[in-house]
XYZ file of C-alpha atoms in Angstrom:
731
model
C -0.173 -0.114 0.188
C 1.431 3.279 -1.037
C -0.736 5.418 1.250
C -4.290 6.051 2.695
C -5.602 9.262 1.404
C -8.637 11.254 2.624
C -10.867 14.080 1.756
C -14.437 13.903 0.004
C -13.825 10.151 -0.966
C -11.318 8.253 0.952
C -9.169 5.580 -0.667
C -6.391 3.393 -0.712
C -3.855 4.222 -3.016
C -2.096 0.771 -4.242
C 0.194 2.396 -6.978
C -1.205 0.339 -9.790
C -4.297 -0.357 -11.855
C -6.997 -2.502 -9.913
C -8.162 -5.207 -12.125
C -9.597 -7.600 -9.562
C -10.273 -7.909 -6.143
C -11.547 -10.454 -3.305
C -12.395 -10.635 0.312
C -11.165 -13.581 2.649
C -14.138 -15.731 3.658
C -13.828 -14.276 7.252
C -13.473 -10.984 5.934
C -9.884 -10.335 7.851
C -8.207 -10.197 4.444
C -8.515 -8.391 1.070
C -6.578 -9.236 -2.130
C -6.053 -7.154 -5.029
C -4.823 -8.057 -8.565
C -2.907 -5.249 -10.152
C -1.576 -4.389 -13.618
C 1.856 -4.823 -12.572
C 1.729 -8.496 -12.243
C 1.565 -7.941 -8.113
C -1.103 -9.469 -5.847
C -1.236 -7.270 -2.597
C -3.195 -8.752 0.473
C -4.240 -6.484 3.293
C -5.573 -7.089 6.809
C -8.781 -5.124 7.143
C -8.496 -4.503 10.585
C -5.729 -1.773 9.873
C -5.492 -1.854 6.075
C -1.637 -2.604 6.276
C -0.073 -4.725 3.633
C 0.201 -8.588 5.166
C 1.620 -9.924 1.594
C 2.839 -8.965 -1.591
C 2.721 -11.942 -4.044
C 5.389 -11.539 -6.639
C 5.506 -14.139 -9.937
C 2.977 -12.863 -12.397
C 4.389 -10.494 -15.072
C 1.331 -8.898 -16.596
C -2.387 -7.769 -15.783
C -3.529 -10.084 -12.737
C -7.135 -9.955 -14.066
C -8.531 -12.584 -11.564
C -7.664 -13.161 -7.556
C -10.001 -15.233 -5.536
C -9.822 -16.894 -2.079
C -10.378 -20.633 -1.348
C -13.534 -21.131 0.902
C -11.289 -22.262 3.920
C -9.170 -18.824 3.135
C -5.880 -20.672 3.513
C -5.223 -20.192 -0.574
C -5.493 -17.822 -3.078
C -5.904 -18.327 -6.825
C -5.101 -15.978 -9.556
C -5.177 -15.244 -13.294
C -3.075 -13.316 -15.508
C -2.259 -12.284 -18.941
C 0.768 -14.086 -18.941
C -1.475 -17.318 -19.711
C -0.880 -18.865 -16.283
C -2.941 -19.398 -13.128
C -1.265 -19.932 -9.788
C -2.223 -20.835 -6.296
C -0.543 -18.993 -3.466
C -0.492 -19.868 0.381
C -2.246 -17.302 2.386
C -0.244 -18.089 5.348
C 3.167 -17.942 3.574
C 2.589 -15.832 0.582
C 4.249 -18.525 -1.405
C 3.534 -19.726 -4.663
C 2.757 -23.388 -4.676
C 1.419 -24.179 -8.168
C 1.579 -22.497 -11.696
C -0.584 -23.919 -13.963
C 0.222 -23.536 -17.846
C -2.213 -25.258 -19.853
C -3.947 -22.156 -21.148
C -2.773 -21.021 -24.686
C -3.885 -17.558 -24.015
C -4.678 -14.920 -21.531
C -6.222 -16.135 -18.334
C -8.861 -13.402 -17.686
C -10.724 -14.939 -14.637
C -10.669 -17.432 -11.875
C -13.426 -18.930 -9.317
C -13.312 -21.310 -6.843
C -15.891 -23.936 -5.937
C -17.801 -23.558 -2.751
C -16.396 -27.029 -1.648
C -12.925 -25.748 -2.374
C -12.123 -29.167 -4.005
C -11.611 -27.448 -7.524
C -11.176 -24.056 -8.959
C -12.091 -22.897 -12.514
C -9.993 -20.494 -14.840
C -11.336 -18.829 -17.952
C -9.314 -17.668 -20.960
C -8.861 -15.886 -24.382
C -8.375 -19.573 -25.789
C -12.088 -19.968 -25.431
C -12.041 -22.733 -22.709
C -12.648 -23.082 -18.936
C -10.232 -25.237 -17.290
C -11.519 -26.940 -14.101
C -8.309 -27.706 -11.634
C -7.635 -29.598 -8.498
C -6.008 -27.254 -6.286
C -4.143 -29.918 -4.428
C -2.378 -31.658 -7.395
C -2.550 -28.697 -9.967
C -4.165 -31.236 -12.438
C -6.586 -30.046 -14.940
C -9.887 -32.031 -14.330
C -11.915 -30.904 -17.232
C -11.876 -28.867 -20.534
C -15.356 -26.991 -20.938
C -15.196 -25.723 -24.681
C -18.493 -23.928 -26.604
C -17.895 -20.331 -26.471
C -16.931 -18.542 -29.522
C -14.704 -15.905 -28.173
C -12.925 -15.115 -24.791
C -14.064 -15.898 -21.957
C -13.931 -13.077 -19.174
C -15.812 -14.072 -16.344
C -16.752 -17.094 -14.185
C -19.008 -17.770 -11.128
C -19.861 -21.311 -9.387
C -23.514 -21.618 -8.130
C -23.924 -21.860 -4.609
C -24.218 -25.561 -4.358
C -21.286 -26.326 -6.727
C -23.146 -28.106 -9.321
C -22.917 -25.326 -11.980
C -20.809 -22.816 -13.603
C -21.705 -19.624 -15.402
C -19.326 -18.055 -17.889
C -19.830 -14.806 -19.700
C -17.812 -14.311 -22.936
C -16.949 -11.736 -25.750
C -19.413 -13.622 -27.944
C -22.019 -11.646 -26.239
C -23.393 -14.927 -24.413
C -23.631 -16.478 -21.032
C -23.375 -20.019 -20.581
C -24.447 -22.369 -17.854
C -22.349 -25.456 -17.441
C -22.883 -28.934 -15.680
C -20.038 -29.471 -13.128
C -20.166 -33.205 -13.002
C -20.410 -33.883 -16.848
C -18.677 -30.833 -18.217
C -21.676 -30.222 -20.614
C -23.287 -26.839 -21.448
C -26.826 -26.972 -20.154
C -28.119 -23.322 -21.249
C -27.067 -20.539 -23.506
C -28.408 -17.119 -22.147
C -28.351 -14.731 -25.241
C -29.586 -11.450 -24.903
C -26.618 -8.900 -24.606
C -25.631 -6.822 -27.482
C -21.985 -6.756 -26.590
C -19.232 -8.338 -24.939
C -20.232 -9.974 -21.198
C -17.770 -8.734 -18.697
C -19.319 -9.942 -15.426
C -21.346 -12.631 -13.986
C -22.818 -13.400 -10.569
C -24.800 -16.037 -9.010
C -27.258 -15.122 -6.429
C -27.085 -16.555 -2.782
C -29.829 -18.705 -3.406
C -28.752 -19.525 -6.744
C -32.132 -18.928 -8.405
C -30.782 -16.043 -10.372
C -27.780 -14.871 -12.298
C -26.575 -11.363 -12.989
C -24.372 -10.364 -16.164
C -23.275 -7.262 -16.760
C -22.000 -6.247 -20.350
C -20.398 -4.098 -22.629
C -23.779 -2.782 -24.092
C -24.015 -0.813 -20.818
C -26.737 -3.003 -19.010
C -26.899 -5.607 -16.075
C -29.472 -8.500 -16.898
C -31.005 -10.529 -14.644
C -31.730 -14.165 -15.672
C -34.162 -16.779 -13.980
C -32.227 -20.149 -13.605
C -35.249 -22.181 -13.775
C -36.587 -20.635 -17.252
C -33.675 -19.471 -18.512
C -35.296 -16.005 -19.515
C -34.031 -12.634 -18.677
C -36.186 -11.351 -16.057
C -34.940 -7.828 -15.986
C -32.525 -5.396 -17.541
C -31.073 -2.641 -15.242
C -29.866 0.417 -17.241
C -28.174 3.513 -15.751
C -24.490 3.104 -16.382
C -23.018 5.554 -19.271
C -20.391 2.874 -20.492
C -19.903 -0.934 -20.136
C -20.591 -2.699 -16.740
C -17.683 -4.319 -16.050
C -18.520 -6.410 -12.678
C -21.698 -7.244 -10.510
C -21.765 -8.515 -7.307
C -24.675 -9.809 -4.856
C -25.050 -8.747 -1.307
C -24.918 -11.637 0.896
C -28.658 -11.719 1.530
C -29.574 -11.151 -2.113
C -31.410 -8.465 -1.754
C -29.398 -5.968 -3.690
C -26.585 -5.977 -6.453
C -23.802 -3.724 -6.666
C -22.260 -2.730 -10.246
C -19.251 -1.265 -11.622
C -18.447 0.439 -14.885
C -16.000 1.967 -17.167
C -18.093 5.331 -16.577
C -16.269 5.591 -13.102
C -19.478 4.882 -11.035
C -20.674 2.033 -8.767
C -24.393 1.703 -8.627
C -26.416 -0.281 -5.895
C -29.504 -1.836 -7.392
C -32.480 -2.872 -5.041
C -33.231 -6.565 -6.476
C -37.221 -6.457 -5.938
C -37.952 -2.964 -7.176
C -35.109 -2.908 -9.802
C -34.101 0.512 -9.012
C -30.831 2.341 -8.588
C -30.869 3.369 -4.887
C -27.192 4.595 -4.794
C -24.675 6.235 -7.202
C -21.478 6.028 -5.617
C -18.818 8.402 -7.201
C -15.033 8.967 -6.210
C -13.081 6.933 -8.869
C -11.641 9.078 -11.107
C -11.407 6.548 -14.042
C -13.139 3.108 -14.962
C -14.024 0.875 -12.130
C -12.971 -2.779 -13.071
C -13.773 -5.070 -9.693
C -15.789 -5.154 -6.827
C -16.124 -7.432 -3.817
C -18.866 -7.202 -1.043
C -17.424 -7.726 2.423
C -18.635 -11.272 4.172
C -20.587 -9.251 6.818
C -22.549 -7.415 4.391
C -21.830 -3.927 5.889
C -19.613 -2.510 2.848
C -18.312 -3.115 -0.525
C -14.602 -2.481 -1.994
C -13.989 -1.558 -5.666
C -10.985 -0.996 -7.597
C -10.162 0.550 -10.724
C -8.277 2.654 -13.264
C -7.304 5.495 -10.815
C -4.940 3.202 -9.204
C -7.223 2.729 -6.084
C -9.557 0.931 -3.847
C -12.544 2.733 -2.335
C -14.352 1.324 0.597
C -18.351 1.949 0.783
C -20.676 1.707 3.431
C -23.605 -0.328 2.259
C -26.201 1.049 4.528
C -25.515 5.108 3.849
C -23.795 4.666 0.471
C -20.756 6.694 1.652
C -17.319 6.012 1.558
C -16.044 4.238 4.252
C -13.479 6.259 6.635
C -9.942 4.362 7.001
C -6.788 4.779 8.058
C -3.797 3.251 9.568
C -3.412 5.818 12.101
C -2.856 5.466 16.012
C -2.805 1.971 17.091
C -4.116 2.708 20.460
C -5.994 5.371 22.465
C -5.898 8.808 21.257
C -5.193 11.074 24.313
C -5.219 14.721 22.632
C -6.020 16.483 19.572
C -4.864 20.076 18.654
C -4.991 22.217 15.681
C -2.214 24.499 14.103
C -2.826 28.370 14.752
C -3.283 28.389 10.651
C -5.836 25.675 10.811
C -4.086 23.575 8.245
C -2.536 20.849 10.718
C -4.239 18.452 13.513
C -1.844 16.811 15.744
C -2.899 13.615 17.598
C -0.883 12.088 20.440
C -1.859 8.622 22.167
C -0.967 5.497 24.035
C 1.115 4.101 21.055
C 3.682 6.742 22.234
C 3.433 8.663 19.028
C 2.323 12.154 17.915
C 0.617 12.014 14.354
C 0.478 15.216 11.945
C -2.831 15.275 9.940
C -3.769 17.557 6.827
C -6.829 19.239 8.255
C -8.728 19.252 4.935
C -7.977 15.858 3.701
C -7.289 14.087 6.710
C -4.168 12.407 5.197
C -1.563 11.653 7.934
C 1.557 13.525 6.967
C 4.163 12.345 9.416
C 4.731 10.476 12.626
C 6.765 11.293 15.585
C 8.301 8.820 17.502
C 10.632 9.313 20.965
C 8.681 8.959 23.870
C 8.778 5.541 25.745
C 5.455 5.739 26.867
C 1.828 7.046 26.528
C 1.906 10.939 25.036
C -0.957 12.568 27.064
C -0.793 16.027 25.494
C 0.238 17.660 22.296
C 0.256 21.520 21.437
C 1.464 23.955 18.520
C 3.495 26.666 19.288
C 2.215 30.285 18.253
C 3.682 30.352 15.174
C 2.947 26.710 14.230
C 6.455 25.754 13.463
C 6.904 23.737 16.547
C 4.966 20.873 18.289
C 5.396 20.262 22.193
C 4.526 16.919 23.708
C 4.326 15.619 27.372
C 4.456 11.994 28.363
C 4.058 9.298 30.900
C 7.931 9.178 30.662
C 8.402 12.246 32.732
C 9.632 14.205 29.637
C 8.377 17.065 27.612
C 9.853 16.874 23.945
C 9.961 19.762 21.499
C 9.523 18.785 17.900
C 10.349 20.584 14.365
C 7.187 20.265 12.258
C 9.036 20.389 9.075
C 11.732 18.017 9.533
C 9.895 15.769 12.335
C 12.877 15.900 14.385
C 13.146 16.119 18.135
C 14.684 19.451 19.165
C 14.538 19.291 22.761
C 13.984 16.712 25.575
C 13.194 18.425 28.733
C 13.448 16.712 31.881
C 13.245 17.635 35.713
C 9.621 16.519 36.403
C 9.592 13.325 38.758
C 6.230 11.936 37.686
C 3.728 11.809 34.794
C 3.291 14.950 32.468
C -0.485 15.525 32.229
C -0.440 18.748 29.941
C 1.537 21.140 28.226
C 0.678 24.603 26.952
C 2.678 27.010 24.731
C 2.510 30.914 25.682
C 0.606 32.866 22.806
C 3.136 35.923 22.979
C 6.210 34.617 24.721
C 8.799 32.071 24.047
C 7.816 29.883 26.942
C 5.940 26.577 27.652
C 4.458 25.458 30.593
C 4.160 21.740 31.692
C 1.605 20.233 34.360
C 2.735 16.998 36.219
C 1.547 14.579 38.777
C 4.210 15.886 41.016
C 2.223 18.529 41.955
C 4.163 21.064 39.825
C 3.833 23.282 36.813
C 7.305 23.730 35.270
C 8.324 26.794 32.832
C 10.484 26.352 30.085
C 12.340 28.507 27.284
C 10.695 27.170 24.081
C 13.607 27.909 22.039
C 16.614 26.769 24.051
C 14.747 24.124 26.367
C 15.849 25.970 29.515
C 14.114 25.685 32.667
C 12.528 29.100 33.702
C 10.690 28.696 36.868
C 8.406 26.260 38.981
C 4.747 27.154 40.408
C 4.078 25.183 43.571
C 1.067 25.230 45.484
C -1.397 22.479 44.375
C -1.718 19.664 46.996
C -2.107 17.016 44.389
C -1.318 16.100 40.715
C -1.870 18.903 38.147
C -3.892 17.864 35.469
C -4.484 21.122 33.207
C -2.588 24.146 32.413
C -3.292 27.130 30.173
C -1.922 30.713 29.145
C -4.474 33.434 28.724
C -4.388 35.125 25.440
C -2.292 37.985 26.503
C -0.084 35.409 28.128
C -0.213 37.462 31.465
C -2.049 34.747 33.417
C -1.485 31.044 33.694
C -4.510 28.748 34.641
C -3.843 25.377 36.471
C -6.662 22.616 37.432
C -5.466 19.924 39.862
C -6.687 16.596 41.374
C -6.903 18.633 44.476
C -10.299 20.082 42.952
C -9.221 23.406 42.594
C -8.464 25.938 39.668
C -5.520 28.387 40.294
C -4.771 31.465 38.660
C -0.965 32.601 38.517
C 0.651 35.864 37.556
C 3.325 34.796 34.900
C 5.695 37.471 35.555
C 5.597 37.089 39.533
C 5.048 33.402 39.197
C 2.452 33.842 42.082
C -0.737 32.457 42.601
C -3.478 35.246 42.344
C -6.873 33.268 42.741
C -8.066 30.095 43.700
C -11.258 28.912 42.381
C -13.264 26.636 44.362
C -16.276 24.817 43.084
C -15.401 21.471 41.794
C -15.508 18.585 44.462
C -13.299 16.037 42.358
C -10.353 16.154 39.954
C -10.201 18.994 37.496
C -8.879 17.490 34.005
C -8.448 20.248 31.980
C -8.556 24.039 31.741
C -8.842 26.484 28.828
C -9.356 30.365 28.273
C -11.812 32.048 25.985
C -10.426 33.608 23.094
C -11.333 36.895 24.599
C -9.305 35.689 27.875
C -12.361 37.152 30.095
C -13.753 33.447 30.845
C -12.254 30.063 31.702
C -13.441 26.895 31.370
C -12.725 23.823 33.496
C -13.379 20.093 33.010
C -14.119 17.895 35.758
C -14.328 14.375 37.343
C -17.839 15.501 38.836
C -19.484 14.916 35.408
C -19.586 18.875 34.916
C -17.696 21.668 33.075
C -17.573 25.256 34.574
C -17.419 28.581 33.264
C -15.587 31.126 35.417
C -15.027 35.036 35.305
C -11.335 35.734 35.057
C -11.772 38.839 36.719
C -13.710 37.805 39.643
C -12.963 33.845 39.999
C -16.982 33.686 40.422
C -18.212 30.415 38.728
C -20.782 31.930 35.884
C -22.108 28.717 34.850
C -21.996 24.991 35.594
C -22.847 22.748 32.441
C -24.495 19.350 33.354
C -25.306 16.660 31.246
C -22.359 14.055 31.170
C -22.992 10.963 32.768
C -19.233 10.340 33.584
C -16.139 12.433 34.102
C -15.403 15.202 31.865
C -12.034 15.316 30.912
C -11.706 17.718 27.819
C -12.847 21.431 26.998
C -12.520 23.521 24.184
C -13.720 26.689 22.984
C -14.999 27.335 19.420
C -12.659 30.083 17.587
C -15.602 32.859 17.906
C -15.689 31.872 21.766
C -19.702 31.148 21.697
C -19.710 27.308 21.703
C -17.951 25.069 24.213
C -17.050 21.398 23.320
C -16.337 18.889 26.051
C -15.429 15.454 25.913
C -16.282 12.576 28.591
C -15.468 9.419 29.383
C -19.501 8.619 29.066
C -18.185 8.240 25.114
C -20.014 11.674 24.177
C -18.812 15.006 23.045
C -21.302 17.980 23.958
C -21.587 21.214 22.374
C -22.771 23.865 24.765
C -23.816 27.639 24.377
C -21.509 29.441 26.259
C -23.842 32.163 26.892
C -26.752 30.414 27.944
C -25.119 27.184 29.213
C -27.600 24.969 27.096
C -26.257 21.909 25.220
C -26.795 22.566 21.613
C -25.909 18.900 20.319
C -24.498 15.590 21.077
C -22.217 13.219 19.252
C -22.904 9.890 20.740
C -21.598 6.343 20.745
C -18.091 6.786 20.445
C -16.401 3.366 21.210
C -14.272 4.702 24.228
C -13.389 7.539 25.997
C -13.197 11.173 24.278
C -9.848 12.192 25.375
C -9.229 14.864 22.963
C -11.508 18.195 21.409
C -10.158 21.028 19.375
C -11.800 23.385 17.182
C -10.648 24.722 13.652
C -12.318 27.438 11.894
C -13.111 28.119 8.204
C -15.152 31.166 6.458
C -18.491 28.983 6.171
C -18.469 26.556 9.124
C -16.603 25.594 12.429
C -14.969 22.310 12.583
C -14.578 20.099 15.457
C -11.797 17.388 15.833
C -12.162 14.627 18.466
C -9.587 12.133 19.624
C -10.876 8.975 21.260
C -9.713 5.823 23.312
C -10.701 3.556 20.341
C -7.839 5.156 18.333
C -10.052 7.384 16.226
C -9.415 10.897 15.287
C -12.512 12.713 13.549
C -13.209 15.670 11.928
C -16.849 17.045 12.626
C -18.569 19.937 10.798
C -20.437 22.033 12.973
C -23.537 24.309 11.424
C -25.335 27.000 13.132
C -28.506 27.918 11.398
C -31.751 29.254 12.660
C -31.146 28.713 16.307
C -30.070 25.094 15.745
C -26.688 23.052 15.855
C -26.220 20.295 13.383
C -23.160 18.070 13.385
C -21.904 15.951 10.711
C -18.953 13.637 10.017
C -16.417 15.296 7.548
C -13.621 12.690 7.612
C -12.021 10.460 10.114
C -8.995 8.049 10.737
C -10.505 5.176 12.542
C -9.858 1.737 13.687
C -13.495 0.308 13.389
C -16.314 0.502 11.328
C -19.320 3.299 11.440
C -21.868 2.069 13.368
C -25.051 3.402 15.403
C -24.920 1.000 18.461
C -26.822 2.177 21.213
C -28.416 5.322 19.301
C -32.129 5.875 20.338
C -34.559 5.864 17.387
C -37.826 5.570 19.637
C -38.425 9.389 19.526
C -36.618 10.255 16.243
C -39.146 12.215 13.985
C -39.158 12.005 10.095
C -38.255 8.495 9.919
C -40.330 5.666 8.346
C -40.475 2.126 9.808
C -38.190 0.691 7.147
C -35.621 3.446 7.819
C -35.954 2.638 11.763
C -35.455 -1.262 10.718
C -32.317 -0.583 8.988
C -30.620 1.755 11.512
C -31.420 -1.010 13.831
C -29.777 -3.442 11.976
C -26.682 -1.188 12.577
C -27.055 -1.128 16.355
C -29.703 1.352 17.063
C -32.141 0.839 19.800
C -36.011 1.465 20.088
C -39.131 0.003 18.721
C -39.808 -3.904 18.731
C -38.301 -5.286 15.801
C -41.020 -7.591 14.677
C -43.133 -4.479 13.754
C -40.396 -4.181 10.669
C -39.849 -7.742 9.995
C -41.481 -7.410 6.250
C -39.732 -3.931 5.767
C -36.409 -5.371 6.580
C -36.601 -7.458 3.635
C -36.304 -4.381 1.150
C -33.800 -1.654 0.609
C -34.738 1.704 0.001
C -32.993 4.913 -1.062
C -30.759 5.316 1.585
C -30.105 9.138 0.893
C -33.745 9.711 1.731
C -32.917 8.205 5.158
C -29.896 10.604 5.678
C -31.915 13.779 4.362
C -34.686 12.750 6.849
C -32.428 12.352 9.678
C -30.761 15.928 8.973
C -34.165 17.704 8.798
C -34.353 19.761 12.489
C -35.761 17.513 15.120
C -35.828 17.453 18.804
C -33.978 14.219 18.393
C -31.738 13.572 15.426
C -29.569 10.259 15.045
C -26.832 9.925 12.297
C -23.996 7.689 11.308
C -21.582 6.563 14.302
C -20.444 7.954 16.474
C -24.170 9.321 16.055
C -25.247 12.989 16.424
C -28.042 14.110 18.697
C -29.652 17.502 18.610
C -31.313 17.618 21.876
C -34.203 19.723 23.367
C -32.464 22.314 25.627
C -32.490 22.104 29.441
C -31.467 24.927 31.598
C -28.232 24.889 33.157
C -27.568 23.487 36.822
C -25.711 25.255 39.313
C -23.984 22.248 41.129
C -21.982 19.334 40.233
C -23.787 15.773 40.157
C -22.574 13.118 42.600
C -20.851 10.252 41.612
C -20.965 6.851 42.670
C -18.093 4.832 43.527
C -14.568 5.518 44.589
C -13.425 7.966 41.450
C -9.865 8.111 42.818
C -9.313 4.514 42.650
C -10.851 4.264 39.043
C -8.527 6.796 38.051
C -5.486 5.305 39.404
C -6.315 1.893 37.924
C -6.731 3.455 34.617
C -3.387 5.212 34.964
C -1.932 1.777 35.649
C -3.749 0.248 32.577
C -2.176 2.741 30.261
C 0.780 0.911 30.585
C -0.424 -2.419 29.627
C -2.611 -1.705 26.854
C -11.899 -2.431 -2.742
C -23.679 -13.015 -39.751
C -20.874 -15.370 -38.193
C -17.891 -14.206 -39.573
C -18.741 -10.278 -39.999
C -20.262 -10.705 -36.385
C -16.886 -12.058 -35.022
C -14.696 -9.218 -36.686
C -16.901 -6.688 -35.331
C -16.600 -8.070 -31.825
C -13.052 -8.540 -32.122
C -12.631 -4.885 -33.533
C -14.734 -3.452 -30.769
C -12.941 -5.406 -28.201
C -9.221 -3.990 -29.539
C -10.670 -0.448 -29.321
C -11.633 -0.661 -25.866
C -8.429 -2.369 -24.645
C -6.847 0.470 -26.245
C -9.123 2.994 -24.637
C -8.569 1.284 -21.449
């Protein structure tokens, strides 16, 4: 894999034209056959390369896994078929009996044989154990470009450049039926999971569905503007995905015979497609050298990355809004392009969890604080570590750059805040006063005040010049995890173990508002660039967006797969964007849109380890959703009304874009992808922290310990050959 790219259409960049692709039976591996002769095998957990299979010296037009996932079969323009060991990546058999290009391969459901189709107009059946040719099926008048076994393994369907589909009896090798109807070459073939239907795709721009009982064409699906290269049924057989030379992937409802999704993103023809065994996503590959992953439910690109391998502890945005920095338990700092989501650089050097990251005011430097008791200063352009600041005697929980001075502050479990020269790395002073570990530190916009939050339950304000405490803000009754100044500097927000965030007047030290709504400790807080919104991240696996003036909660982003340890804002002329970093290893970018008194949040891009779901989201009170909408959402993990009410509806597919549009209508309760977004009815702010059960101090100490462990005959024949040559030249 040459890289994972992001933006409007995320993709895997594989470095060569993708002619074939396949999922392993367990869905844990994904293989692609490339124009350069290589076969790349990826792990679907992180989309890192597992094997690169070398041996073919031309286009790999077919690739397929054996039913047990232990072998891979491939067919190539070099006139050979090969069998590879999935475990070792070693080629076990080279099959050379074909006399022309091998264009396709297919494994029988029982794994006792596989088939290959060739430009020599034959289909050969092979014993994968010995490499012996078991049968030769002849009858087509031109090249055979696609093959498929029936679900019971008794039949083979083949598509040819002679415009026909043929059905073959595997036991006898005889052609049992010829399906004639296409007006051009047949490029793709697929059996329905039940075996009663076959779909064929053709250069005539159509997709035909054939009844296996009668051999009649049941339906013709039209919509592509160029030849339809491949088709694949969903595991349930209720929908078909098709690919085309027009660069578009289409999703069709089998029962209604309508296209319910048009998936755009490929920049050239799309030549292959594979459905994941779980049925939640499809992968497509094409002439733009990419594999794209699509969410089946929502018809959107699946967000993928090989980002952090463990919990993300913090995220920050550069002063110019172009970069995002994240850090985590994998002991790394990662730099991301804020617009596209591409991971630009990984900074390694810390020996343990990196809890905090910060950009310098000019954006040329990054600071990081770690469990290893050190602060590191990094050059953004080169990625090199400039200074290692030592002096703390315990974990460093937070760091902050002075906005106007060449200074850095670090807060530690050793109960102190250390001040450093950000250029030279020299120690400048120590702030003493807290009676327990210091979890948060922040400079005021004018750099005259430092705010600190501690496990002793207090927030302290310090005069930077005098290095003296000027005020102690009392109100939280448990740990204070984070402190942050408003853009204007007149207000301070603090996040607490007591399930609340508090807004303080910097001038008077009085608590102006207490923000309640979280069900667990609030670990992070961040003001929007305008200062009118505050985002808070919590151990309850949600992010809340608050109106600073009223203290009302404007939106909730729910169902993260872990604690949200990092929140940060970036701004654009049109909208605000919020970045979240989560315990599940994800870094997500959300667009926050304010209009007509409502606050809408939608996912822009993400670097995630897991798949998008709506697990736990409530649809009980959702407005604008049909019963089918609700059922589809429930299949993705939403909760609400009894499932038997929608049993019949679950057999259908509808245009999911309508689901999304309905879900995005202003409602009192709104559910979106996962993590899901809920716009909630407003409630008056509370003025006191909630009581929390259990011994929180012990829970935090335990978590700290765990941090350590953790896509008319001749003339007719000449015309066909001419067309085929022209197409290959165009490709």
